[in-house]
Amino acid sequence: VFADRSLWIWVGIFTALTGLPMMYFLGTLTGLARALLPMMGIFILSAYITAGRELEFSRLKSQAIINELTEINRQLQAYVAQVEELTVIDERNRLARELHNSVSQTIFTIVLTTRSAQILMERNPALARISLEQLHALSQSALTDMRKLISQLNPKTE
């Protein structure tokens, strides 16, 4: 009921109201001796009340901190999920660029070389052989590049 300062003011008032009448009616020393026990009870009860309030305040503050940390943890988990998703998207974009820059260009060259080999087969079969060798080398290069990209998609287990 009482706040911190008013509690101790009332403790002083109750102590005086307990001790002074006893000292007046029983004599200074005898009255003081008999009044000490109830006066100590007043102090102990007041200290108990103050300690209980402080414990309750600390418990409420701890609970507020726990709630805040729980919310921060939830937010961090959401951020981690977003970062993982962005990382996956970033990796997919990188692989798409590599496919376009290496394998796609090589396959386009294979298509052109195949067409030129077809034309040379009709006109000059000796030159067609050179085009077919180039076609074989390009195919091997595209296959190697594709295997590299596929191996990047599959995590290595040791």
PDB file of C-alpha atoms in Angstrom:
ATOM      1  CA  VAL A   1       0.000   0.000   0.000  1.00  0.00           C
ATOM      2  CA  PHE A   2       2.763   2.424   0.936  1.00  0.00           C
ATOM      3  CA  ALA A   3       5.408   3.654  -1.447  1.00  0.00           C
ATOM      4  CA  ASP A   4       9.085   3.400  -0.474  1.00  0.00           C
ATOM      5  CA  ARG A   5       9.432   6.702   1.374  1.00  0.00           C
ATOM      6  CA  SER A   6       5.958   6.737   2.935  1.00  0.00           C
ATOM      7  CA  LEU A   7       6.457   3.152   4.161  1.00  0.00           C
ATOM      8  CA  TRP A   8       9.486   4.147   6.210  1.00  0.00           C
ATOM      9  CA  ILE A   9       7.721   7.286   7.504  1.00  0.00           C
ATOM     10  CA  TRP A  10       4.880   5.089   8.765  1.00  0.00           C
ATOM     11  CA  VAL A  11       7.400   2.658  10.266  1.00  0.00           C
ATOM     12  CA  GLY A  12       8.850   5.562  12.243  1.00  0.00           C
ATOM     13  CA  ILE A  13       5.381   6.667  13.359  1.00  0.00           C
ATOM     14  CA  PHE A  14       4.356   3.133  14.450  1.00  0.00           C
ATOM     15  CA  THR A  15       7.674   2.647  16.228  1.00  0.00           C
ATOM     16  CA  ALA A  16       7.196   5.896  18.125  1.00  0.00           C
ATOM     17  CA  LEU A  17       3.572   5.036  18.916  1.00  0.00           C
ATOM     18  CA  THR A  18       4.723   1.656  20.262  1.00  0.00           C
ATOM     19  CA  GLY A  19       7.783   2.715  22.197  1.00  0.00           C
ATOM     20  CA  LEU A  20       6.867   6.121  23.629  1.00  0.00           C
ATOM     21  CA  PRO A  21       3.721   5.043  25.555  1.00  0.00           C
ATOM     22  CA  MET A  22       5.521   2.046  27.035  1.00  0.00           C
ATOM     23  CA  MET A  23       8.455   4.198  28.053  1.00  0.00           C
ATOM     24  CA  TYR A  24       6.068   6.735  29.579  1.00  0.00           C
ATOM     25  CA  PHE A  25       3.964   4.266  31.567  1.00  0.00           C
ATOM     26  CA  LEU A  26       6.622   1.657  32.502  1.00  0.00           C
ATOM     27  CA  GLY A  27       9.605   3.905  32.908  1.00  0.00           C
ATOM     28  CA  THR A  28      12.295   4.754  30.422  1.00  0.00           C
ATOM     29  CA  LEU A  29      14.485   1.643  30.669  1.00  0.00           C
ATOM     30  CA  THR A  30      11.803  -0.972  31.407  1.00  0.00           C
ATOM     31  CA  GLY A  31       9.392   0.487  28.852  1.00  0.00           C
ATOM     32  CA  LEU A  32      12.128   0.623  26.197  1.00  0.00           C
ATOM     33  CA  ALA A  33      13.076  -2.989  26.928  1.00  0.00           C
ATOM     34  CA  ARG A  34       9.472  -4.178  26.548  1.00  0.00           C
ATOM     35  CA  ALA A  35       8.899  -2.031  23.456  1.00  0.00           C
ATOM     36  CA  LEU A  36      11.956  -3.353  21.564  1.00  0.00           C
ATOM     37  CA  LEU A  37      10.292  -6.625  20.541  1.00  0.00           C
ATOM     38  CA  PRO A  38       7.227  -5.038  18.868  1.00  0.00           C
ATOM     39  CA  MET A  39       9.418  -2.296  17.368  1.00  0.00           C
ATOM     40  CA  MET A  40      11.713  -4.921  15.799  1.00  0.00           C
ATOM     41  CA  GLY A  41       8.604  -6.692  14.479  1.00  0.00           C
ATOM     42  CA  ILE A  42       7.593  -3.474  12.752  1.00  0.00           C
ATOM     43  CA  PHE A  43      11.061  -3.108  11.175  1.00  0.00           C
ATOM     44  CA  ILE A  44      11.222  -6.760  10.101  1.00  0.00           C
ATOM     45  CA  LEU A  45       7.723  -6.664   8.604  1.00  0.00           C
ATOM     46  CA  SER A  46       8.579  -3.458   6.722  1.00  0.00           C
ATOM     47  CA  ALA A  47      11.846  -4.940   5.441  1.00  0.00           C
ATOM     48  CA  TYR A  48       9.968  -8.073   4.349  1.00  0.00           C
ATOM     49  CA  ILE A  49       7.415  -5.965   2.468  1.00  0.00           C
ATOM     50  CA  THR A  50      10.180  -3.934   0.794  1.00  0.00           C
ATOM     51  CA  ALA A  51      12.101  -7.085  -0.204  1.00  0.00           C
ATOM     52  CA  GLY A  52       8.911  -8.647  -1.598  1.00  0.00           C
ATOM     53  CA  ARG A  53       8.235  -5.581  -3.718  1.00  0.00           C
ATOM     54  CA  GLU A  54      11.780  -5.586  -5.048  1.00  0.00           C
ATOM     55  CA  LEU A  55      11.532  -9.289  -5.892  1.00  0.00           C
ATOM     56  CA  GLU A  56       8.245  -8.775  -7.722  1.00  0.00           C
ATOM     57  CA  PHE A  57       9.671  -5.793  -9.602  1.00  0.00           C
ATOM     58  CA  SER A  58      12.746  -7.852 -10.567  1.00  0.00           C
ATOM     59  CA  ARG A  59      10.561 -10.747 -11.682  1.00  0.00           C
ATOM     60  CA  LEU A  60       8.446  -8.466 -13.876  1.00  0.00           C
ATOM     61  CA  LYS A  61      11.547  -6.842 -15.334  1.00  0.00           C
ATOM     62  CA  SER A  62      13.089 -10.268 -16.056  1.00  0.00           C
ATOM     63  CA  GLN A  63       9.882 -11.410 -17.722  1.00  0.00           C
ATOM     64  CA  ALA A  64       9.847  -8.282 -19.894  1.00  0.00           C
ATOM     65  CA  ILE A  65      13.465  -8.930 -20.910  1.00  0.00           C
ATOM     66  CA  ILE A  66      12.650 -12.578 -21.711  1.00  0.00           C
ATOM     67  CA  ASN A  67       9.686 -11.487 -23.854  1.00  0.00           C
ATOM     68  CA  GLU A  68      11.870  -8.944 -25.665  1.00  0.00           C
ATOM     69  CA  LEU A  69      14.614 -11.518 -26.276  1.00  0.00           C
ATOM     70  CA  THR A  70      12.050 -14.025 -27.544  1.00  0.00           C
ATOM     71  CA  GLU A  71      10.765 -11.461 -30.042  1.00  0.00           C
ATOM     72  CA  ILE A  72      14.313 -10.565 -31.130  1.00  0.00           C
ATOM     73  CA  ASN A  73      15.102 -14.276 -31.557  1.00  0.00           C
ATOM     74  CA  ARG A  74      11.993 -14.713 -33.720  1.00  0.00           C
ATOM     75  CA  GLN A  75      13.040 -11.739 -35.853  1.00  0.00           C
ATOM     76  CA  LEU A  76      16.576 -13.105 -36.210  1.00  0.00           C
ATOM     77  CA  GLN A  77      15.231 -16.473 -37.333  1.00  0.00           C
ATOM     78  CA  ALA A  78      13.091 -14.708 -39.934  1.00  0.00           C
ATOM     79  CA  TYR A  79      16.162 -12.773 -41.114  1.00  0.00           C
ATOM     80  CA  VAL A  80      18.177 -16.005 -41.328  1.00  0.00           C
ATOM     81  CA  ALA A  81      15.448 -17.570 -43.471  1.00  0.00           C
ATOM     82  CA  GLN A  82      15.461 -14.512 -45.747  1.00  0.00           C
ATOM     83  CA  VAL A  83      19.254 -14.593 -46.047  1.00  0.00           C
ATOM     84  CA  GLU A  84      19.178 -18.308 -46.899  1.00  0.00           C
ATOM     85  CA  GLU A  85      16.519 -17.696 -49.531  1.00  0.00           C
ATOM     86  CA  LEU A  86      18.471 -14.798 -51.031  1.00  0.00           C
ATOM     87  CA  THR A  87      21.632 -16.904 -51.026  1.00  0.00           C
ATOM     88  CA  VAL A  88      19.862 -19.665 -52.955  1.00  0.00           C
ATOM     89  CA  ILE A  89      18.489 -17.145 -55.459  1.00  0.00           C
ATOM     90  CA  ASP A  90      21.922 -15.559 -55.811  1.00  0.00           C
ATOM     91  CA  GLU A  91      23.521 -18.955 -56.463  1.00  0.00           C
ATOM     92  CA  ARG A  92      20.873 -19.834 -59.038  1.00  0.00           C
ATOM     93  CA  ASN A  93      21.479 -16.530 -60.818  1.00  0.00           C
ATOM     94  CA  ARG A  94      25.234 -17.147 -60.793  1.00  0.00           C
ATOM     95  CA  LEU A  95      24.762 -20.623 -62.277  1.00  0.00           C
ATOM     96  CA  ALA A  96      22.369 -19.249 -64.898  1.00  0.00           C
ATOM     97  CA  ARG A  97      24.974 -16.635 -65.895  1.00  0.00           C
ATOM     98  CA  GLU A  98      27.678 -19.288 -66.110  1.00  0.00           C
ATOM     99  CA  LEU A  99      25.408 -21.530 -68.194  1.00  0.00           C
ATOM    100  CA  HIS A 100      24.687 -18.666 -70.542  1.00  0.00           C
ATOM    101  CA  ASN A 101      28.294 -17.470 -70.734  1.00  0.00           C
ATOM    102  CA  SER A 102      29.996 -20.829 -71.197  1.00  0.00           C
ATOM    103  CA  VAL A 103      27.793 -23.790 -72.079  1.00  0.00           C
ATOM    104  CA  SER A 104      25.142 -21.884 -74.010  1.00  0.00           C
ATOM    105  CA  GLN A 105      27.740 -20.115 -76.133  1.00  0.00           C
ATOM    106  CA  THR A 106      29.591 -23.381 -76.751  1.00  0.00           C
ATOM    107  CA  ILE A 107      26.402 -25.168 -77.820  1.00  0.00           C
ATOM    108  CA  PHE A 108      25.557 -22.280 -80.144  1.00  0.00           C
ATOM    109  CA  THR A 109      29.024 -22.676 -81.700  1.00  0.00           C
ATOM    110  CA  ILE A 110      28.401 -26.430 -82.010  1.00  0.00           C
ATOM    111  CA  VAL A 111      25.170 -25.745 -83.912  1.00  0.00           C
ATOM    112  CA  LEU A 112      26.965 -23.372 -86.315  1.00  0.00           C
ATOM    113  CA  THR A 113      29.890 -25.787 -86.766  1.00  0.00           C
ATOM    114  CA  THR A 114      27.487 -28.663 -87.444  1.00  0.00           C
ATOM    115  CA  ARG A 115      25.722 -26.638 -90.117  1.00  0.00           C
ATOM    116  CA  SER A 116      29.012 -25.664 -91.737  1.00  0.00           C
ATOM    117  CA  ALA A 117      30.132 -29.312 -91.639  1.00  0.00           C
ATOM    118  CA  GLN A 118      26.928 -30.307 -93.430  1.00  0.00           C
ATOM    119  CA  ILE A 119      27.555 -27.728 -96.137  1.00  0.00           C
ATOM    120  CA  LEU A 120      31.228 -28.763 -96.464  1.00  0.00           C
ATOM    121  CA  MET A 121      30.271 -32.449 -96.775  1.00  0.00           C
ATOM    122  CA  GLU A 122      28.539 -31.603-100.024  1.00  0.00           C
ATOM    123  CA  ARG A 123      31.252 -29.268-101.377  1.00  0.00           C
ATOM    124  CA  ASN A 124      34.582 -30.323 -99.846  1.00  0.00           C
ATOM    125  CA  PRO A 125      34.609 -33.492 -97.696  1.00  0.00           C
ATOM    126  CA  ALA A 126      38.250 -32.952 -96.635  1.00  0.00           C
ATOM    127  CA  LEU A 127      37.411 -29.643 -94.981  1.00  0.00           C
ATOM    128  CA  ALA A 128      34.326 -31.240 -93.438  1.00  0.00           C
ATOM    129  CA  ARG A 129      36.638 -33.546 -91.475  1.00  0.00           C
ATOM    130  CA  ILE A 130      38.310 -30.495 -89.850  1.00  0.00           C
ATOM    131  CA  SER A 131      34.883 -29.089 -88.949  1.00  0.00           C
ATOM    132  CA  LEU A 132      33.908 -32.424 -87.406  1.00  0.00           C
ATOM    133  CA  GLU A 133      37.099 -32.441 -85.305  1.00  0.00           C
ATOM    134  CA  GLN A 134      36.268 -28.918 -84.121  1.00  0.00           C
ATOM    135  CA  LEU A 135      32.750 -30.116 -83.397  1.00  0.00           C
ATOM    136  CA  HIS A 136      34.114 -32.963 -81.290  1.00  0.00           C
ATOM    137  CA  ALA A 137      36.400 -30.602 -79.314  1.00  0.00           C
ATOM    138  CA  LEU A 138      33.547 -28.148 -78.739  1.00  0.00           C
ATOM    139  CA  SER A 139      31.276 -30.978 -77.569  1.00  0.00           C
ATOM    140  CA  GLN A 140      33.939 -32.160 -75.109  1.00  0.00           C
ATOM    141  CA  SER A 141      34.362 -28.595 -73.814  1.00  0.00           C
ATOM    142  CA  ALA A 142      30.598 -28.152 -73.351  1.00  0.00           C
ATOM    143  CA  LEU A 143      30.391 -31.514 -71.572  1.00  0.00           C
ATOM    144  CA  THR A 144      33.252 -30.547 -69.206  1.00  0.00           C
ATOM    145  CA  ASP A 145      31.662 -27.174 -68.448  1.00  0.00           C
ATOM    146  CA  MET A 146      28.283 -28.795 -67.840  1.00  0.00           C
ATOM    147  CA  ARG A 147      29.811 -31.357 -65.458  1.00  0.00           C
ATOM    148  CA  LYS A 148      31.507 -28.542 -63.511  1.00  0.00           C
ATOM    149  CA  LEU A 149      28.213 -26.702 -63.116  1.00  0.00           C
ATOM    150  CA  ILE A 150      26.342 -29.861 -62.130  1.00  0.00           C
ATOM    151  CA  SER A 151      28.997 -30.681 -59.534  1.00  0.00           C
ATOM    152  CA  GLN A 152      28.477 -27.198 -58.038  1.00  0.00           C
ATOM    153  CA  LEU A 153      24.763 -27.956 -57.688  1.00  0.00           C
ATOM    154  CA  ASN A 154      25.398 -31.140 -55.718  1.00  0.00           C
ATOM    155  CA  PRO A 155      27.162 -30.570 -52.384  1.00  0.00           C
ATOM    156  CA  LYS A 156      30.184 -32.788 -51.918  1.00  0.00           C
ATOM    157  CA  THR A 157      29.892 -35.355 -49.146  1.00  0.00           C
ATOM    158  CA  GLU A 158      33.033 -36.485 -47.477  1.00  0.00           C
TER     159      GLU A 158
END
